JSON list of C-alpha atoms in Angstrom, two decimals:
[
{"chain": "A", "resi": 1, "resn": "MET", "atom": "CA", "xyz": [-41.18, -46.53, 35.74]},
{"chain": "A", "resi": 2, "resn": "THR", "atom": "CA", "xyz": [-38.15, -44.70, 37.11]},
{"chain": "A", "resi": 3, "resn": "GLY", "atom": "CA", "xyz": [-37.62, -44.38, 40.84]},
{"chain": "A", "resi": 4, "resn": "GLN", "atom": "CA", "xyz": [-38.61, -40.73, 40.67]},
{"chain": "A", "resi": 5, "resn": "ASP", "atom": "CA", "xyz": [-41.80, -41.56, 38.74]},
{"chain": "A", "resi": 6, "resn": "ASP", "atom": "CA", "xyz": [-42.62, -44.21, 41.33]},
{"chain": "A", "resi": 7, "resn": "ALA", "atom": "CA", "xyz": [-42.04, -41.72, 44.17]},
{"chain": "A", "resi": 8, "resn": "LEU", "atom": "CA", "xyz": [-44.31, -39.17, 42.47]},
{"chain": "A", "resi": 9, "resn": "ALA", "atom": "CA", "xyz": [-47.00, -41.82, 41.98]},
{"chain": "A", "resi": 10, "resn": "GLN", "atom": "CA", "xyz": [-46.82, -42.66, 45.70]},
{"chain": "A", "resi": 11, "resn": "GLN", "atom": "CA", "xyz": [-47.06, -38.99, 46.62]},
{"chain": "A", "resi": 12, "resn": "GLU", "atom": "CA", "xyz": [-50.06, -38.44, 44.41]},
{"chain": "A", "resi": 13, "resn": "SER", "atom": "CA", "xyz": [-51.82, -41.49, 45.85]},
{"chain": "A", "resi": 14, "resn": "ALA", "atom": "CA", "xyz": [-51.30, -39.98, 49.32]},
{"chain": "A", "resi": 15, "resn": "VAL", "atom": "CA", "xyz": [-53.71, -37.12, 48.54]},
{"chain": "A", "resi": 16, "resn": "SER", "atom": "CA", "xyz": [-56.39, -37.73, 51.12]},
{"chain": "A", "resi": 17, "resn": "SER", "atom": "CA", "xyz": [-59.70, -36.48, 52.37]},
{"chain": "A", "resi": 18, "resn": "ALA", "atom": "CA", "xyz": [-61.94, -37.08, 55.38]},
{"chain": "A", "resi": 19, "resn": "SER", "atom": "CA", "xyz": [-65.54, -36.15, 56.12]},
{"chain": "A", "resi": 20, "resn": "LEU", "atom": "CA", "xyz": [-66.82, -34.62, 59.35]},
{"chain": "A", "resi": 21, "resn": "ASP", "atom": "CA", "xyz": [-70.03, -32.77, 60.21]},
{"chain": "A", "resi": 22, "resn": "GLY", "atom": "CA", "xyz": [-71.16, -32.97, 56.59]},
{"chain": "A", "resi": 23, "resn": "CYS", "atom": "CA", "xyz": [-67.97, -31.34, 55.32]},
{"chain": "A", "resi": 24, "resn": "ILE", "atom": "CA", "xyz": [-65.13, -32.83, 53.29]},
{"chain": "A", "resi": 25, "resn": "TYR", "atom": "CA", "xyz": [-61.61, -31.95, 54.43]},
{"chain": "A", "resi": 26, "resn": "SER", "atom": "CA", "xyz": [-58.85, -32.54, 51.89]},
{"chain": "A", "resi": 27, "resn": "ILE", "atom": "CA", "xyz": [-55.12, -31.90, 51.98]},
{"chain": "A", "resi": 28, "resn": "SER", "atom": "CA", "xyz": [-53.20, -30.94, 48.84]},
{"chain": "A", "resi": 29, "resn": "ALA", "atom": "CA", "xyz": [-49.92, -29.37, 47.75]},
{"chain": "A", "resi": 30, "resn": "TYR", "atom": "CA", "xyz": [-49.68, -26.63, 45.14]},
{"chain": "A", "resi": 31, "resn": "PRO", "atom": "CA", "xyz": [-46.59, -24.94, 43.69]},
{"chain": "A", "resi": 32, "resn": "GLN", "atom": "CA", "xyz": [-46.42, -21.21, 44.40]},
{"chain": "A", "resi": 33, "resn": "ALA", "atom": "CA", "xyz": [-46.79, -19.12, 41.24]},
{"chain": "A", "resi": 34, "resn": "ASN", "atom": "CA", "xyz": [-43.63, -17.73, 39.62]},
{"chain": "A", "resi": 35, "resn": "VAL", "atom": "CA", "xyz": [-41.27, -19.17, 42.25]},
{"chain": "A", "resi": 36, "resn": "THR", "atom": "CA", "xyz": [-38.04, -20.94, 41.25]},
{"chain": "A", "resi": 37, "resn": "PRO", "atom": "CA", "xyz": [-36.97, -23.41, 42.53]},
{"chain": "A", "resi": 38, "resn": "PRO", "atom": "CA", "xyz": [-40.50, -24.62, 43.25]},
{"chain": "A", "resi": 39, "resn": "VAL", "atom": "CA", "xyz": [-42.01, -24.09, 46.69]},
{"chain": "A", "resi": 40, "resn": "TYR", "atom": "CA", "xyz": [-45.17, -26.07, 47.48]},
{"chain": "A", "resi": 41, "resn": "ASP", "atom": "CA", "xyz": [-47.89, -24.76, 49.79]},
{"chain": "A", "resi": 42, "resn": "ILE", "atom": "CA", "xyz": [-49.51, -27.57, 51.78]},
{"chain": "A", "resi": 43, "resn": "LYS", "atom": "CA", "xyz": [-53.16, -26.62, 52.24]},
{"chain": "A", "resi": 44, "resn": "LEU", "atom": "CA", "xyz": [-56.12, -28.09, 54.07]},
{"chain": "A", "resi": 45, "resn": "PHE", "atom": "CA", "xyz": [-59.44, -27.36, 52.35]},
{"chain": "A", "resi": 46, "resn": "ARG", "atom": "CA", "xyz": [-62.96, -27.54, 53.75]},
{"chain": "A", "resi": 47, "resn": "GLN", "atom": "CA", "xyz": [-65.55, -28.23, 51.09]},
{"chain": "A", "resi": 48, "resn": "PRO", "atom": "CA", "xyz": [-69.20, -28.12, 52.08]},
{"chain": "A", "resi": 49, "resn": "ILE", "atom": "CA", "xyz": [-71.69, -30.68, 50.93]},
{"chain": "A", "resi": 50, "resn": "PRO", "atom": "CA", "xyz": [-75.40, -30.04, 51.53]},
{"chain": "A", "resi": 51, "resn": "THR", "atom": "CA", "xyz": [-75.27, -31.05, 55.22]},
{"chain": "A", "resi": 52, "resn": "CYS", "atom": "CA", "xyz": [-72.04, -29.19, 56.10]},
{"chain": "A", "resi": 53, "resn": "VAL", "atom": "CA", "xyz": [-72.40, -26.99, 59.18]},
{"chain": "A", "resi": 54, "resn": "TYR", "atom": "CA", "xyz": [-69.55, -24.72, 58.03]},
{"chain": "A", "resi": 55, "resn": "GLY", "atom": "CA", "xyz": [-68.75, -22.91, 54.81]},
{"chain": "A", "resi": 56, "resn": "THR", "atom": "CA", "xyz": [-65.88, -23.28, 52.38]},
{"chain": "A", "resi": 57, "resn": "GLY", "atom": "CA", "xyz": [-62.45, -22.56, 53.81]},
{"chain": "A", "resi": 58, "resn": "SER", "atom": "CA", "xyz": [-58.75, -23.33, 53.67]},
{"chain": "A", "resi": 59, "resn": "VAL", "atom": "CA", "xyz": [-55.60, -22.98, 55.72]},
{"chain": "A", "resi": 60, "resn": "THR", "atom": "CA", "xyz": [-51.95, -23.26, 54.70]},
{"chain": "A", "resi": 61, "resn": "LEU", "atom": "CA", "xyz": [-50.29, -25.78, 57.00]},
{"chain": "A", "resi": 62, "resn": "GLY", "atom": "CA", "xyz": [-46.73, -25.37, 55.74]},
{"chain": "A", "resi": 63, "resn": "THR", "atom": "CA", "xyz": [-44.42, -25.27, 52.74]},
{"chain": "A", "resi": 64, "resn": "SER", "atom": "CA", "xyz": [-41.91, -27.57, 51.10]},
{"chain": "A", "resi": 65, "resn": "VAL", "atom": "CA", "xyz": [-38.96, -26.46, 48.95]},
{"chain": "A", "resi": 66, "resn": "ILE", "atom": "CA", "xyz": [-38.37, -28.49, 45.75]},
{"chain": "A", "resi": 67, "resn": "TYR", "atom": "CA", "xyz": [-39.83, -31.68, 47.27]},
{"chain": "A", "resi": 68, "resn": "VAL", "atom": "CA", "xyz": [-43.48, -32.57, 46.47]},
{"chain": "A", "resi": 69, "resn": "PRO", "atom": "CA", "xyz": [-44.80, -33.52, 49.92]},
{"chain": "A", "resi": 70, "resn": "THR", "atom": "CA", "xyz": [-46.74, -36.65, 50.80]},
{"chain": "A", "resi": 71, "resn": "ARG", "atom": "CA", "xyz": [-49.80, -35.78, 52.84]},
{"chain": "A", "resi": 72, "resn": "SER", "atom": "CA", "xyz": [-52.84, -37.30, 54.56]},
{"chain": "A", "resi": 73, "resn": "VAL", "atom": "CA", "xyz": [-55.73, -36.33, 56.82]},
{"chain": "A", "resi": 74, "resn": "ALA", "atom": "CA", "xyz": [-58.10, -38.00, 59.30]},
{"chain": "A", "resi": 75, "resn": "ALA", "atom": "CA", "xyz": [-60.97, -36.52, 61.31]},
{"chain": "A", "resi": 76, "resn": "ASN", "atom": "CA", "xyz": [-63.38, -37.26, 64.13]},
{"chain": "A", "resi": 77, "resn": "GLY", "atom": "CA", "xyz": [-65.46, -35.29, 66.64]},
{"chain": "A", "resi": 78, "resn": "LEU", "atom": "CA", "xyz": [-62.33, -34.11, 68.47]},
{"chain": "A", "resi": 79, "resn": "GLY", "atom": "CA", "xyz": [-60.74, -32.51, 65.41]},
{"chain": "A", "resi": 80, "resn": "ILE", "atom": "CA", "xyz": [-58.69, -33.00, 62.28]},
{"chain": "A", "resi": 81, "resn": "ALA", "atom": "CA", "xyz": [-55.28, -34.69, 62.23]},
{"chain": "A", "resi": 82, "resn": "ALA", "atom": "CA", "xyz": [-53.24, -33.70, 59.18]},
{"chain": "A", "resi": 83, "resn": "SER", "atom": "CA", "xyz": [-49.72, -34.89, 58.38]},
{"chain": "A", "resi": 84, "resn": "TYR", "atom": "CA", "xyz": [-47.24, -34.23, 55.62]},
{"chain": "A", "resi": 85, "resn": "THR", "atom": "CA", "xyz": [-43.58, -34.54, 54.70]},
{"chain": "A", "resi": 86, "resn": "SER", "atom": "CA", "xyz": [-41.59, -31.51, 53.61]},
{"chain": "A", "resi": 87, "resn": "LYS", "atom": "CA", "xyz": [-38.12, -30.20, 52.83]},
{"chain": "A", "resi": 88, "resn": "GLY", "atom": "CA", "xyz": [-37.10, -26.83, 54.25]},
{"chain": "A", "resi": 89, "resn": "SER", "atom": "CA", "xyz": [-34.24, -25.88, 51.93]},
{"chain": "A", "resi": 90, "resn": "VAL", "atom": "CA", "xyz": [-32.90, -26.29, 48.39]},
{"chain": "A", "resi": 91, "resn": "SER", "atom": "CA", "xyz": [-29.76, -27.85, 49.87]},
{"chain": "A", "resi": 92, "resn": "GLY", "atom": "CA", "xyz": [-29.27, -31.44, 48.82]},
{"chain": "A", "resi": 93, "resn": "SER", "atom": "CA", "xyz": [-28.36, -32.30, 52.39]},
{"chain": "A", "resi": 94, "resn": "ALA", "atom": "CA", "xyz": [-31.51, -30.76, 53.88]},
{"chain": "A", "resi": 95, "resn": "PRO", "atom": "CA", "xyz": [-33.60, -33.61, 55.33]},
{"chain": "A", "resi": 96, "resn": "ILE", "atom": "CA", "xyz": [-37.22, -34.43, 54.57]},
{"chain": "A", "resi": 97, "resn": "THR", "atom": "CA", "xyz": [-39.15, -34.20, 57.84]},
{"chain": "A", "resi": 98, "resn": "LEU", "atom": "CA", "xyz": [-42.65, -34.99, 59.11]},
{"chain": "A", "resi": 99, "resn": "SER", "atom": "CA", "xyz": [-45.18, -32.49, 60.43]},
{"chain": "A", "resi": 100, "resn": "VAL", "atom": "CA", "xyz": [-48.40, -33.41, 62.24]},
{"chain": "A", "resi": 101, "resn": "ARG", "atom": "CA", "xyz": [-51.10, -30.81, 62.87]},
{"chain": "A", "resi": 102, "resn": "HIS", "atom": "CA", "xyz": [-54.27, -30.74, 64.97]},
{"chain": "A", "resi": 103, "resn": "VAL", "atom": "CA", "xyz": [-56.71, -28.44, 63.19]},
{"chain": "A", "resi": 104, "resn": "ASP", "atom": "CA", "xyz": [-60.04, -27.13, 64.50]},
{"chain": "A", "resi": 105, "resn": "PRO", "atom": "CA", "xyz": [-62.71, -28.19, 61.96]},
{"chain": "A", "resi": 106, "resn": "ALA", "atom": "CA", "xyz": [-64.86, -25.08, 62.51]},
{"chain": "A", "resi": 107, "resn": "THR", "atom": "CA", "xyz": [-62.22, -22.33, 62.38]},
{"chain": "A", "resi": 108, "resn": "LEU", "atom": "CA", "xyz": [-59.42, -24.19, 60.52]},
{"chain": "A", "resi": 109, "resn": "THR", "atom": "CA", "xyz": [-57.06, -22.91, 63.22]},
{"chain": "A", "resi": 110, "resn": "VAL", "atom": "CA", "xyz": [-53.97, -25.02, 63.88]},
{"chain": "A", "resi": 111, "resn": "ILE", "atom": "CA", "xyz": [-54.16, -26.01, 67.56]},
{"chain": "A", "resi": 112, "resn": "ARG", "atom": "CA", "xyz": [-51.12, -28.26, 67.84]},
{"chain": "A", "resi": 113, "resn": "THR", "atom": "CA", "xyz": [-47.99, -28.73, 65.74]},
{"chain": "A", "resi": 114, "resn": "VAL", "atom": "CA", "xyz": [-45.55, -31.62, 66.10]},
{"chain": "A", "resi": 115, "resn": "GLY", "atom": "CA", "xyz": [-42.46, -32.19, 63.97]},
{"chain": "A", "resi": 116, "resn": "LEU", "atom": "CA", "xyz": [-40.41, -35.37, 63.62]},
{"chain": "A", "resi": 117, "resn": "GLY", "atom": "CA", "xyz": [-37.14, -35.88, 61.82]},
{"chain": "A", "resi": 118, "resn": "VAL", "atom": "CA", "xyz": [-34.28, -38.28, 61.49]},
{"chain": "A", "resi": 119, "resn": "TYR", "atom": "CA", "xyz": [-31.62, -37.78, 64.18]},
{"chain": "A", "resi": 120, "resn": "LEU", "atom": "CA", "xyz": [-29.09, -35.08, 63.20]},
{"chain": "A", "resi": 121, "resn": "GLY", "atom": "CA", "xyz": [-30.75, -34.81, 59.77]},
{"chain": "A", "resi": 122, "resn": "LYS", "atom": "CA", "xyz": [-28.90, -37.96, 58.62]},
{"chain": "A", "resi": 123, "resn": "GLY", "atom": "CA", "xyz": [-31.82, -39.38, 56.66]},
{"chain": "A", "resi": 124, "resn": "ASN", "atom": "CA", "xyz": [-35.35, -38.66, 55.56]},
{"chain": "A", "resi": 125, "resn": "ILE", "atom": "CA", "xyz": [-38.93, -39.40, 56.50]},
{"chain": "A", "resi": 126, "resn": "GLN", "atom": "CA", "xyz": [-40.08, -40.41, 53.03]},
{"chain": "A", "resi": 127, "resn": "SER", "atom": "CA", "xyz": [-43.79, -41.05, 53.52]},
{"chain": "A", "resi": 128, "resn": "GLU", "atom": "CA", "xyz": [-46.56, -40.79, 56.08]},
{"chain": "A", "resi": 129, "resn": "ASN", "atom": "CA", "xyz": [-50.14, -41.86, 56.62]},
{"chain": "A", "resi": 130, "resn": "VAL", "atom": "CA", "xyz": [-52.15, -40.47, 59.54]},
{"chain": "A", "resi": 131, "resn": "ALA", "atom": "CA", "xyz": [-54.93, -42.44, 61.24]},
{"chain": "A", "resi": 132, "resn": "ILE", "atom": "CA", "xyz": [-57.12, -42.13, 64.31]},
{"chain": "A", "resi": 133, "resn": "ALA", "atom": "CA", "xyz": [-57.29, -45.28, 66.44]},
{"chain": "A", "resi": 134, "resn": "ALA", "atom": "CA", "xyz": [-60.56, -46.94, 67.44]},
{"chain": "A", "resi": 135, "resn": "ASP", "atom": "CA", "xyz": [-60.39, -45.23, 70.86]},
{"chain": "A", "resi": 136, "resn": "GLY", "atom": "CA", "xyz": [-60.89, -41.90, 69.05]},
{"chain": "A", "resi": 137, "resn": "THR", "atom": "CA", "xyz": [-58.08, -40.14, 70.91]},
{"chain": "A", "resi": 138, "resn": "THR", "atom": "CA", "xyz": [-54.88, -41.87, 69.78]},
{"chain": "A", "resi": 139, "resn": "VAL", "atom": "CA", "xyz": [-53.38, -40.70, 66.50]},
{"chain": "A", "resi": 140, "resn": "THR", "atom": "CA", "xyz": [-50.78, -42.73, 64.63]},
{"chain": "A", "resi": 141, "resn": "VAL", "atom": "CA", "xyz": [-48.58, -41.72, 61.73]},
{"chain": "A", "resi": 142, "resn": "SER", "atom": "CA", "xyz": [-46.70, -44.43, 59.86]},
{"chain": "A", "resi": 143, "resn": "GLY", "atom": "CA", "xyz": [-44.55, -44.64, 56.78]},
{"chain": "A", "resi": 144, "resn": "SER", "atom": "CA", "xyz": [-41.05, -45.22, 55.46]},
{"chain": "A", "resi": 145, "resn": "LYS", "atom": "CA", "xyz": [-37.78, -43.59, 56.44]},
{"chain": "A", "resi": 146, "resn": "THR", "atom": "CA", "xyz": [-34.01, -43.70, 56.14]},
{"chain": "A", "resi": 147, "resn": "GLY", "atom": "CA", "xyz": [-31.94, -43.22, 59.28]},
{"chain": "A", "resi": 148, "resn": "VAL", "atom": "CA", "xyz": [-33.04, -43.21, 62.91]},
{"chain": "A", "resi": 149, "resn": "ILE", "atom": "CA", "xyz": [-35.81, -40.99, 64.32]},
{"chain": "A", "resi": 150, "resn": "LEU", "atom": "CA", "xyz": [-34.70, -39.54, 67.66]},
{"chain": "A", "resi": 151, "resn": "GLY", "atom": "CA", "xyz": [-36.00, -41.74, 70.48]},
{"chain": "A", "resi": 152, "resn": "GLU", "atom": "CA", "xyz": [-37.27, -44.58, 68.29]},
{"chain": "A", "resi": 153, "resn": "SER", "atom": "CA", "xyz": [-37.33, -48.17, 69.54]},
{"chain": "A", "resi": 154, "resn": "GLY", "atom": "CA", "xyz": [-36.57, -51.05, 67.21]},
{"chain": "A", "resi": 155, "resn": "SER", "atom": "CA", "xyz": [-34.90, -50.65, 63.85]},
{"chain": "A", "resi": 156, "resn": "GLY", "atom": "CA", "xyz": [-35.74, -50.72, 60.18]},
{"chain": "A", "resi": 157, "resn": "SER", "atom": "CA", "xyz": [-36.89, -48.60, 57.26]},
{"chain": "A", "resi": 158, "resn": "HIS", "atom": "CA", "xyz": [-40.50, -48.13, 58.46]},
{"chain": "A", "resi": 159, "resn": "TYR", "atom": "CA", "xyz": [-41.89, -46.30, 61.49]},
{"chain": "A", "resi": 160, "resn": "THR", "atom": "CA", "xyz": [-45.04, -45.71, 63.48]},
{"chain": "A", "resi": 161, "resn": "ALA", "atom": "CA", "xyz": [-45.35, -42.63, 65.68]},
{"chain": "A", "resi": 162, "resn": "THR", "atom": "CA", "xyz": [-48.13, -43.01, 68.26]},
{"chain": "A", "resi": 163, "resn": "PHE", "atom": "CA", "xyz": [-49.62, -39.89, 69.87]},
{"chain": "A", "resi": 164, "resn": "PRO", "atom": "CA", "xyz": [-51.79, -40.71, 72.93]},
{"chain": "A", "resi": 165, "resn": "ASP", "atom": "CA", "xyz": [-54.60, -38.20, 73.56]},
{"chain": "A", "resi": 166, "resn": "PHE", "atom": "CA", "xyz": [-53.46, -36.26, 70.50]},
{"chain": "A", "resi": 167, "resn": "PHE", "atom": "CA", "xyz": [-56.40, -33.84, 70.47]},
{"chain": "A", "resi": 168, "resn": "THR", "atom": "CA", "xyz": [-56.42, -33.05, 74.20]},
{"chain": "A", "resi": 169, "resn": "SER", "atom": "CA", "xyz": [-52.76, -33.12, 75.31]},
{"chain": "A", "resi": 170, "resn": "THR", "atom": "CA", "xyz": [-49.25, -32.28, 74.19]},
{"chain": "A", "resi": 171, "resn": "THR", "atom": "CA", "xyz": [-47.87, -35.71, 75.12]},
{"chain": "A", "resi": 172, "resn": "PRO", "atom": "CA", "xyz": [-44.99, -36.50, 72.75]},
{"chain": "A", "resi": 173, "resn": "PRO", "atom": "CA", "xyz": [-45.25, -39.54, 70.52]},
{"chain": "A", "resi": 174, "resn": "THR", "atom": "CA", "xyz": [-43.60, -42.90, 70.99]},
{"chain": "A", "resi": 175, "resn": "VAL", "atom": "CA", "xyz": [-41.83, -43.99, 67.82]},
{"chain": "A", "resi": 176, "resn": "ALA", "atom": "CA", "xyz": [-41.32, -47.62, 66.83]},
{"chain": "A", "resi": 177, "resn": "ALA", "atom": "CA", "xyz": [-39.19, -48.70, 63.86]},
{"chain": "A", "resi": 178, "resn": "PHE", "atom": "CA", "xyz": [-39.52, -51.99, 62.00]},
{"chain": "A", "resi": 179, "resn": "PRO", "atom": "CA", "xyz": [-38.22, -53.61, 58.79]}
]
């Protein structure tokens, strides 16, 4: 497999879903029709199963130019945490950044948006995986990167961003890097 094929395989495996209140929430990326170079819409879908208290719905969380974004989702009674990587420009020097969203499961309204990137755009956040800690309020996003995320402690090509009280505050994350 080429490096690009391997990267695409990793991105495809990052397609994720979570269940809450009898609904399945999934995050996907789709190329916009008739747009060149490709622009991907990152969408969160709500799919009802027989016990779902809400109907079908979707919300576009963001877009990515050229780059097929990695993406993941987690959910609990406080809300949905969705994260994805994206590129904002066709420029080869435009960095790949991370976005984290708090989404209301009933209305699919984005309540909180947090972005992380490598300091001065001198590197990329290449992957992400969002999770909700056992305490139910702390959200972590971890993955691989090149460069230094502003404010990170440690060093290395992997990171974990920890958001305390993610669903109920706007407290910024602490970022730890490791090999």
